[in-house]
Amino acid sequence: MPSDLSPVIAACARWLLSAFPPADGPLNDALAEAQARHAATIAAALRYPTALDAELLHLLGPGGSGRLDGLACPGARPLTGAAHAWRTHVDETVVSWAACLLADPDLAALAAACLAATHHGADGVGDARRLTVPSPRDHHAAPLLRHPDLLGPVAALHRESLLGLLAPGAAVTAPGRG
């Protein structure tokens, strides 16, 4: 796992799990967390492919979960205070890309294959099998987290930029922070 991206990866995985909770039970919690964390790790490595990109992230900050929270719970008041400070480490694009990867195993396989072009390398994120070939147990543990229709609004936020990044012939470089 890219250690310089750990706070963003952890916050993005936590946001995904809070918006799309796993099935009941500790094993389901662990399997769903593994899937969310793996998707967030790949998405973060693609979003911030160079050491300079990661340093700029630390300097400028990831943006927070405000817009995502509005999608997950329309009309709710913003969550603030010490208990919700982790939300400031959420990167909307990373969450959106992770949602795309969770909903589409073929896209996850393509994204995992592109990791070698980043400074994190394919070895830095481990085996993507939970995303590329999810087992029935993975689906059972995280039915909401793997459901393309439920993930749709979040995935749609930045799907086009992910598809453009992963297009054949496209170089993996840091996309615009917009």
Coordinates of N, CA and C in Angstrom, one line a residue:
M1 N 0.8 -1.2 0.0 CA 0.0 0.0 0.0 C 0.9 1.2 0.0
P2 N 0.6 2.2 -0.9 CA 1.4 3.4 -0.9 C 1.2 4.2 0.5
S3 N 2.3 4.1 1.3 CA 2.2 4.7 2.6 C 1.9 6.2 2.6
D4 N 2.4 6.9 1.7 CA 2.2 8.3 1.6 C 0.7 8.7 1.3
L5 N 0.0 7.8 0.9 CA -1.4 8.0 0.6 C -2.4 7.3 1.6
S6 N -1.8 6.8 2.7 CA -2.5 6.0 3.7 C -3.7 6.8 4.3
P7 N -3.6 8.0 4.7 CA -4.7 8.7 5.3 C -5.9 8.9 4.3
V8 N -5.6 9.2 3.1 CA -6.6 9.3 2.1 C -7.3 7.9 1.8
I9 N -6.5 6.9 1.7 CA -7.0 5.6 1.4 C -7.9 5.1 2.6
A10 N -7.5 5.3 3.8 CA -8.3 4.9 4.9 C -9.6 5.7 5.0
A11 N -9.5 7.0 4.8 CA -10.7 7.8 4.8 C -11.7 7.5 3.7
C12 N -11.2 7.2 2.5 CA -12.1 6.9 1.4 C -12.7 5.5 1.6
A13 N -12.0 4.6 2.1 CA -12.6 3.3 2.4 C -13.6 3.4 3.5
R14 N -13.3 4.2 4.5 CA -14.3 4.4 5.6 C -15.5 5.0 5.1
W15 N -15.4 6.0 4.2 CA -16.6 6.7 3.7 C -17.4 5.7 2.9
L16 N -16.8 4.9 2.0 CA -17.5 3.9 1.3 C -18.3 2.9 2.2
L17 N -17.6 2.5 3.2 CA -18.3 1.5 4.2 C -19.4 2.2 5.0
S18 N -19.3 3.5 5.2 CA -20.4 4.2 6.0 C -21.5 4.4 5.0
A19 N -21.3 4.7 3.8 CA -22.4 4.9 2.8 C -23.0 3.6 2.3
F20 N -22.2 2.6 2.2 CA -22.7 1.3 1.7 C -22.3 0.2 2.7
P21 N -23.0 0.1 3.8 CA -22.5 -0.8 4.9 C -22.6 -2.3 4.5
P22 N -21.7 -3.1 5.1 CA -21.6 -4.5 4.8 C -22.8 -5.2 5.5
A23 N -22.9 -6.5 5.1 CA -23.9 -7.4 5.8 C -23.5 -7.6 7.2
D24 N -24.4 -8.0 8.1 CA -24.1 -8.1 9.5 C -23.1 -9.2 9.7
G25 N -22.3 -9.0 10.7 CA -21.3 -10.0 11.1 C -19.9 -9.6 11.0
P26 N -19.0 -10.0 11.9 CA -17.6 -9.6 11.8 C -16.8 -10.0 10.6
L27 N -17.1 -11.2 10.1 CA -16.4 -11.7 8.9 C -16.8 -10.8 7.7
N28 N -18.1 -10.5 7.6 CA -18.6 -9.6 6.5 C -18.0 -8.2 6.7
D29 N -17.8 -7.7 7.9 CA -17.2 -6.4 8.1 C -15.8 -6.5 7.5
A30 N -15.0 -7.5 7.9 CA -13.6 -7.6 7.4 C -13.5 -7.8 5.9
L31 N -14.4 -8.6 5.3 CA -14.3 -8.8 3.9 C -14.7 -7.5 3.1
A32 N -15.7 -6.8 3.6 CA -16.1 -5.6 3.0 C -15.1 -4.5 3.1
E33 N -14.4 -4.4 4.3 CA -13.4 -3.5 4.5 C -12.2 -3.8 3.6
A34 N -11.9 -5.0 3.4 CA -10.8 -5.4 2.5 C -11.1 -5.0 1.1
Q35 N -12.3 -5.1 0.6 CA -12.7 -4.7 -0.7 C -12.7 -3.2 -0.9
A36 N -13.2 -2.5 0.1 CA -13.2 -1.0 0.0 C -11.8 -0.5 0.0
R37 N -11.0 -1.0 0.9 CA -9.6 -0.5 1.1 C -8.8 -0.8 -0.2
H38 N -9.0 -2.0 -0.8 CA -8.3 -2.3 -2.0 C -8.7 -1.4 -3.1
A39 N -10.0 -1.2 -3.3 CA -10.5 -0.3 -4.4 C -9.9 1.1 -4.2
A40 N -10.0 1.6 -2.9 CA -9.4 2.9 -2.6 C -7.9 3.0 -2.8
T41 N -7.2 2.0 -2.6 CA -5.8 1.9 -2.8 C -5.4 2.1 -4.2
I42 N -6.1 1.3 -5.1 CA -5.8 1.3 -6.5 C -6.2 2.7 -7.1
A43 N -7.4 3.2 -6.6 CA -7.9 4.5 -7.1 C -6.9 5.6 -6.7
A44 N -6.4 5.6 -5.5 CA -5.5 6.6 -5.0 C -4.2 6.5 -5.7
A45 N -3.7 5.3 -6.0 CA -2.4 5.2 -6.7 C -2.5 5.7 -8.1
L46 N -3.7 5.5 -8.8 CA -3.9 6.1 -10.1 C -4.1 7.6 -10.1
R47 N -4.8 8.1 -9.0 CA -5.1 9.5 -8.9 C -3.8 10.3 -8.6
Y48 N -2.9 9.7 -7.8 CA -1.7 10.4 -7.4 C -0.5 9.4 -7.8
P49 N -0.2 9.4 -9.1 CA 0.7 8.4 -9.6 C 2.2 8.6 -9.3
T50 N 2.6 9.8 -9.0 CA 4.0 10.1 -8.8 C 4.2 10.6 -7.3
A51 N 5.4 10.6 -6.9 CA 5.8 11.1 -5.6 C 5.4 12.6 -5.4
L52 N 5.6 13.3 -6.5 CA 5.2 14.8 -6.5 C 3.7 14.9 -6.3
D53 N 2.9 14.1 -7.0 CA 1.5 14.2 -6.8 C 1.1 13.9 -5.4
A54 N 1.7 13.0 -4.7 CA 1.4 12.6 -3.4 C 1.8 13.8 -2.4
E55 N 2.9 14.4 -2.7 CA 3.3 15.6 -1.9 C 2.4 16.8 -2.1
L56 N 1.9 17.0 -3.3 CA 1.0 18.0 -3.6 C -0.4 17.8 -2.8
L57 N -0.7 16.5 -2.8 CA -1.9 16.1 -2.0 C -1.8 16.5 -0.6
H58 N -0.6 16.3 0.0 CA -0.4 16.6 1.4 C -0.4 18.1 1.6
L59 N 0.1 18.8 0.6 CA 0.2 20.3 0.7 C -1.2 20.9 0.5
L60 N -2.0 20.5 -0.4 CA -3.3 21.1 -0.8 C -4.5 20.5 -0.1
G61 N -4.3 19.2 0.3 CA -5.5 18.5 0.9 C -6.4 17.9 -0.1
P62 N -7.1 16.8 0.3 CA -7.9 16.1 -0.6 C -9.3 16.7 -0.9
G63 N -9.8 17.6 -0.1 CA -11.0 18.2 -0.4 C -12.2 17.9 0.5
G64 N -12.2 16.7 1.1 CA -13.2 16.4 2.0 C -14.4 15.7 1.4
S65 N -15.4 15.3 2.2 CA -16.5 14.4 1.8 C -17.8 15.2 1.6
G66 N -17.8 16.5 1.6 CA -19.0 17.3 1.6 C -20.0 16.9 0.4
R67 N -19.5 16.9 -0.8 CA -20.4 16.6 -1.9 C -20.8 15.1 -1.9
L68 N -19.9 14.2 -1.5 CA -20.3 12.8 -1.4 C -21.3 12.6 -0.3
D69 N -21.2 13.3 0.8 CA -22.2 13.2 1.9 C -23.6 13.6 1.4
G70 N -23.6 14.7 0.5 CA -24.8 15.1 0.0 C -25.5 14.1 -1.0
L71 N -24.7 13.4 -1.7 CA -25.2 12.3 -2.5 C -25.7 11.1 -1.7
A72 N -25.0 10.8 -0.7 CA -25.4 9.6 0.1 C -26.6 9.9 1.0
C73 N -26.7 11.1 1.4 CA -27.9 11.5 2.3 C -28.3 12.9 2.0
P74 N -29.1 13.0 0.9 CA -29.5 14.3 0.5 C -30.3 15.1 1.6
G75 N -30.0 16.3 1.7 CA -30.7 17.2 2.7 C -30.2 17.1 4.1
A76 N -29.3 16.2 4.4 CA -28.7 16.1 5.7 C -27.8 17.2 6.0
R77 N -27.7 17.6 7.3 CA -26.8 18.7 7.7 C -25.3 18.1 7.6
P78 N -24.4 19.0 7.3 CA -23.0 18.6 7.2 C -22.5 18.0 8.6
L79 N -21.7 16.9 8.5 CA -21.2 16.3 9.7 C -19.9 17.0 10.1
T80 N -19.8 17.6 11.3 CA -18.6 18.3 11.7 C -18.2 17.8 13.1
G81 N -17.2 18.4 13.6 CA -16.7 18.0 14.9 C -15.6 17.0 14.9
A82 N -15.0 16.8 16.1 CA -13.9 15.9 16.2 C -14.2 14.4 15.7
A83 N -15.4 14.0 16.0 CA -15.8 12.6 15.6 C -15.8 12.4 14.1
H84 N -15.9 13.5 13.3 CA -16.0 13.4 11.9 C -14.8 14.1 11.2
A85 N -13.8 14.3 11.9 CA -12.6 14.9 11.3 C -12.0 14.1 10.2
W86 N -12.1 12.8 10.3 CA -11.6 11.9 9.2 C -12.1 12.3 7.9
R87 N -13.3 12.9 7.8 CA -14.0 13.2 6.5 C -13.2 14.2 5.7
T88 N -12.3 15.0 6.4 CA -11.5 16.0 5.7 C -10.4 15.3 4.8
H89 N -10.1 14.0 5.1 CA -9.1 13.3 4.3 C -9.7 12.5 3.1
V90 N -11.0 12.6 2.9 CA -11.7 12.0 1.8 C -11.4 12.7 0.5
D91 N -11.0 12.0 -0.5 CA -10.8 12.6 -1.8 C -12.0 12.1 -2.7
E92 N -12.8 13.0 -3.1 CA -14.0 12.7 -3.9 C -13.7 11.9 -5.2
T93 N -12.6 12.2 -5.9 CA -12.3 11.5 -7.1 C -11.8 10.1 -6.7
V94 N -11.1 9.9 -5.7 CA -10.6 8.5 -5.3 C -11.9 7.7 -4.9
V95 N -12.8 8.3 -4.2 CA -14.0 7.5 -3.8 C -14.8 7.2 -5.1
S96 N -15.0 8.1 -6.0 CA -15.7 7.8 -7.2 C -15.0 6.7 -8.0
W97 N -13.7 6.8 -8.2 CA -13.0 5.8 -8.9 C -13.1 4.4 -8.2
A98 N -13.0 4.4 -6.9 CA -13.1 3.2 -6.2 C -14.5 2.6 -6.4
A99 N -15.5 3.4 -6.4 CA -16.9 2.9 -6.7 C -17.0 2.3 -8.1
C100 N -16.3 2.9 -9.0 CA -16.3 2.3 -10.4 C -15.6 1.0 -10.4
L101 N -14.5 0.8 -9.6 CA -13.8 -0.4 -9.6 C -14.6 -1.5 -8.8
L102 N -15.3 -1.1 -7.8 CA -16.1 -2.1 -7.1 C -17.3 -2.6 -7.9
A103 N -17.8 -1.7 -8.7 CA -19.0 -2.1 -9.5 C -18.7 -2.8 -10.8
D104 N -17.4 -2.8 -11.3 CA -17.1 -3.3 -12.6 C -15.8 -4.1 -12.5
P105 N -15.8 -5.4 -12.3 CA -14.6 -6.2 -12.2 C -13.6 -6.1 -13.4
D106 N -14.2 -5.9 -14.6 CA -13.3 -5.7 -15.8 C -12.6 -4.4 -15.8
L107 N -13.2 -3.4 -15.3 CA -12.6 -2.1 -15.2 C -11.5 -2.2 -14.1
A108 N -11.8 -2.9 -13.0 CA -10.8 -3.1 -11.9 C -9.6 -3.8 -12.4
A109 N -9.8 -4.8 -13.3 CA -8.6 -5.5 -13.9 C -7.8 -4.6 -14.7
L110 N -8.4 -3.7 -15.5 CA -7.7 -2.8 -16.3 C -6.9 -1.8 -15.4
A111 N -7.6 -1.3 -14.4 CA -6.9 -0.3 -13.5 C -5.7 -1.0 -12.8
A112 N -5.9 -2.2 -12.3 CA -4.8 -2.9 -11.7 C -3.6 -3.1 -12.6
A113 N -3.9 -3.4 -13.9 CA -2.8 -3.5 -14.9 C -2.1 -2.2 -15.1
C114 N -2.7 -1.1 -14.9 CA -2.1 0.2 -15.2 C -1.2 0.7 -14.0
L115 N -1.3 0.0 -12.9 CA -0.5 0.4 -11.7 C 1.0 0.4 -11.9
A116 N 1.5 -0.4 -12.8 CA 2.9 -0.5 -13.0 C 3.4 0.8 -13.6
A117 N 2.6 1.6 -14.2 CA 3.0 2.9 -14.7 C 3.1 4.0 -13.7
T118 N 2.7 3.7 -12.4 CA 2.8 4.7 -11.4 C 4.1 4.5 -10.5
H119 N 4.4 5.4 -9.7 CA 5.6 5.2 -8.9 C 5.3 4.2 -7.7
H120 N 4.1 3.9 -7.5 CA 3.7 2.9 -6.5 C 3.9 1.5 -7.0
G121 N 3.8 1.3 -8.3 CA 4.0 0.0 -8.9 C 2.9 -1.0 -8.5
A122 N 2.8 -2.0 -9.3 CA 1.7 -3.0 -9.0 C 1.9 -3.7 -7.7
D123 N 3.2 -3.9 -7.3 CA 3.5 -4.6 -6.1 C 3.0 -3.8 -4.8
G124 N 2.9 -2.5 -4.9 CA 2.6 -1.7 -3.8 C 1.1 -1.9 -3.3
V125 N 0.3 -2.4 -4.1 CA -1.1 -2.5 -3.7 C -1.6 -4.0 -3.6
G126 N -0.8 -4.9 -3.9 CA -1.1 -6.3 -3.6 C -2.0 -6.9 -4.8
D127 N -2.5 -8.1 -4.5 CA -3.3 -8.8 -5.5 C -4.7 -8.2 -5.6
A128 N -5.2 -7.9 -6.8 CA -6.5 -7.3 -7.0 C -7.6 -8.3 -7.2
R129 N -7.4 -9.5 -6.8 CA -8.4 -10.6 -7.1 C -9.8 -10.3 -6.5
R130 N -9.8 -9.7 -5.3 CA -11.1 -9.4 -4.7 C -11.9 -8.4 -5.5
L131 N -11.2 -7.6 -6.3 CA -11.9 -6.7 -7.2 C -12.2 -7.2 -8.6
T132 N -11.2 -8.0 -9.1 CA -11.3 -8.4 -10.5 C -12.1 -9.7 -10.6
V133 N -12.0 -10.6 -9.6 CA -12.8 -11.8 -9.6 C -13.4 -12.0 -8.2
P134 N -14.4 -11.2 -7.9 CA -15.0 -11.3 -6.6 C -15.7 -12.6 -6.4
S135 N -15.5 -13.2 -5.3 CA -16.2 -14.5 -5.0 C -17.6 -14.3 -4.5
P136 N -18.4 -15.3 -4.5 CA -19.8 -15.2 -4.0 C -19.7 -14.7 -2.5
R137 N -18.7 -15.1 -1.8 CA -18.6 -14.6 -0.4 C -18.3 -13.1 -0.3
D138 N -17.5 -12.6 -1.3 CA -17.2 -11.2 -1.3 C -18.5 -10.4 -1.6
H139 N -19.3 -10.9 -2.5 CA -20.6 -10.3 -2.8 C -21.5 -10.3 -1.7
H140 N -21.6 -11.5 -1.0 CA -22.5 -11.6 0.2 C -22.1 -10.7 1.3
A141 N -20.8 -10.5 1.5 CA -20.3 -9.6 2.6 C -20.6 -8.2 2.3
A142 N -20.6 -7.8 1.1 CA -20.7 -6.4 0.7 C -21.7 -6.2 -0.4
P143 N -23.0 -6.6 -0.2 CA -24.0 -6.5 -1.3 C -24.2 -5.0 -1.7
L144 N -24.2 -4.1 -0.8 CA -24.4 -2.7 -1.2 C -23.2 -2.1 -1.8
L145 N -22.0 -2.5 -1.3 CA -20.8 -1.9 -1.8 C -20.4 -2.5 -3.2
R146 N -21.0 -3.6 -3.6 CA -20.8 -4.2 -4.9 C -21.9 -3.9 -5.9
H147 N -23.0 -3.2 -5.5 CA -24.2 -3.1 -6.3 C -24.0 -1.9 -7.3
P148 N -23.9 -2.2 -8.6 CA -23.7 -1.1 -9.6 C -24.7 0.0 -9.5
D149 N -26.0 -0.3 -9.3 CA -27.0 0.7 -9.3 C -26.9 1.6 -8.1
L150 N -26.6 1.1 -6.9 CA -26.4 1.9 -5.7 C -25.2 2.7 -5.8
L151 N -24.1 2.2 -6.4 CA -22.9 2.9 -6.5 C -22.9 4.0 -7.6
G152 N -23.9 3.8 -8.5 CA -24.0 4.6 -9.7 C -23.8 6.1 -9.5
P153 N -24.5 6.8 -8.6 CA -24.4 8.3 -8.5 C -23.0 8.7 -8.1
V154 N -22.3 7.9 -7.2 CA -21.0 8.2 -6.7 C -20.0 7.9 -7.9
A155 N -20.1 6.8 -8.5 CA -19.2 6.4 -9.6 C -19.3 7.4 -10.7
A156 N -20.5 7.9 -11.0 CA -20.7 8.8 -12.2 C -20.0 10.1 -12.0
L157 N -19.7 10.5 -10.8 CA -19.0 11.8 -10.6 C -17.7 12.0 -11.4
H158 N -16.9 10.9 -11.4 CA -15.6 11.0 -12.1 C -15.3 9.8 -12.9
R159 N -16.3 9.1 -13.4 CA -16.1 7.9 -14.2 C -15.4 8.2 -15.5
E160 N -15.8 9.3 -16.1 CA -15.2 9.7 -17.4 C -13.7 10.0 -17.3
S161 N -13.3 10.6 -16.2 CA -11.9 10.9 -16.1 C -11.1 9.6 -15.9
L162 N -11.7 8.6 -15.2 CA -11.1 7.3 -15.0 C -11.0 6.6 -16.3
L163 N -12.1 6.6 -17.1 CA -12.1 5.9 -18.4 C -11.0 6.5 -19.3
G164 N -10.9 7.8 -19.3 CA -10.0 8.5 -20.1 C -8.5 8.2 -19.7
L165 N -8.3 8.0 -18.4 CA -7.0 7.7 -17.9 C -6.6 6.3 -18.3
L166 N -7.6 5.4 -18.3 CA -7.3 4.0 -18.6 C -7.5 3.6 -20.0
A167 N -7.8 4.6 -20.9 CA -8.0 4.3 -22.3 C -6.7 3.8 -22.9
P168 N -6.9 2.9 -23.9 CA -5.7 2.3 -24.5 C -4.8 3.5 -25.1
G169 N -3.5 3.5 -24.9 CA -2.7 4.5 -25.4 C -2.5 5.7 -24.5
A170 N -3.4 5.8 -23.4 CA -3.3 6.9 -22.5 C -2.2 6.7 -21.5
A171 N -1.4 7.7 -21.3 CA -0.3 7.5 -20.3 C -0.9 7.8 -18.9
V172 N -0.5 7.1 -17.9 CA -1.0 7.3 -16.5 C -0.2 8.5 -16.0
T173 N -0.8 9.6 -16.0 CA -0.3 10.8 -15.4 C -1.3 11.4 -14.5
A174 N -0.9 12.3 -13.6 CA -1.9 12.9 -12.7 C -3.0 13.7 -13.5
P175 N -4.2 13.3 -13.3 CA -5.3 14.1 -13.9 C -5.4 15.4 -13.2
G176 N -6.1 16.3 -13.8 CA -6.4 17.6 -13.2 C -7.1 17.5 -11.8
R177 N -6.8 18.4 -10.9 CA -7.5 18.3 -9.6 C -8.9 18.8 -9.6
G178 N -9.5 19.0 -10.7 CA -10.8 19.6 -10.8 C -11.9 18.7 -10.5

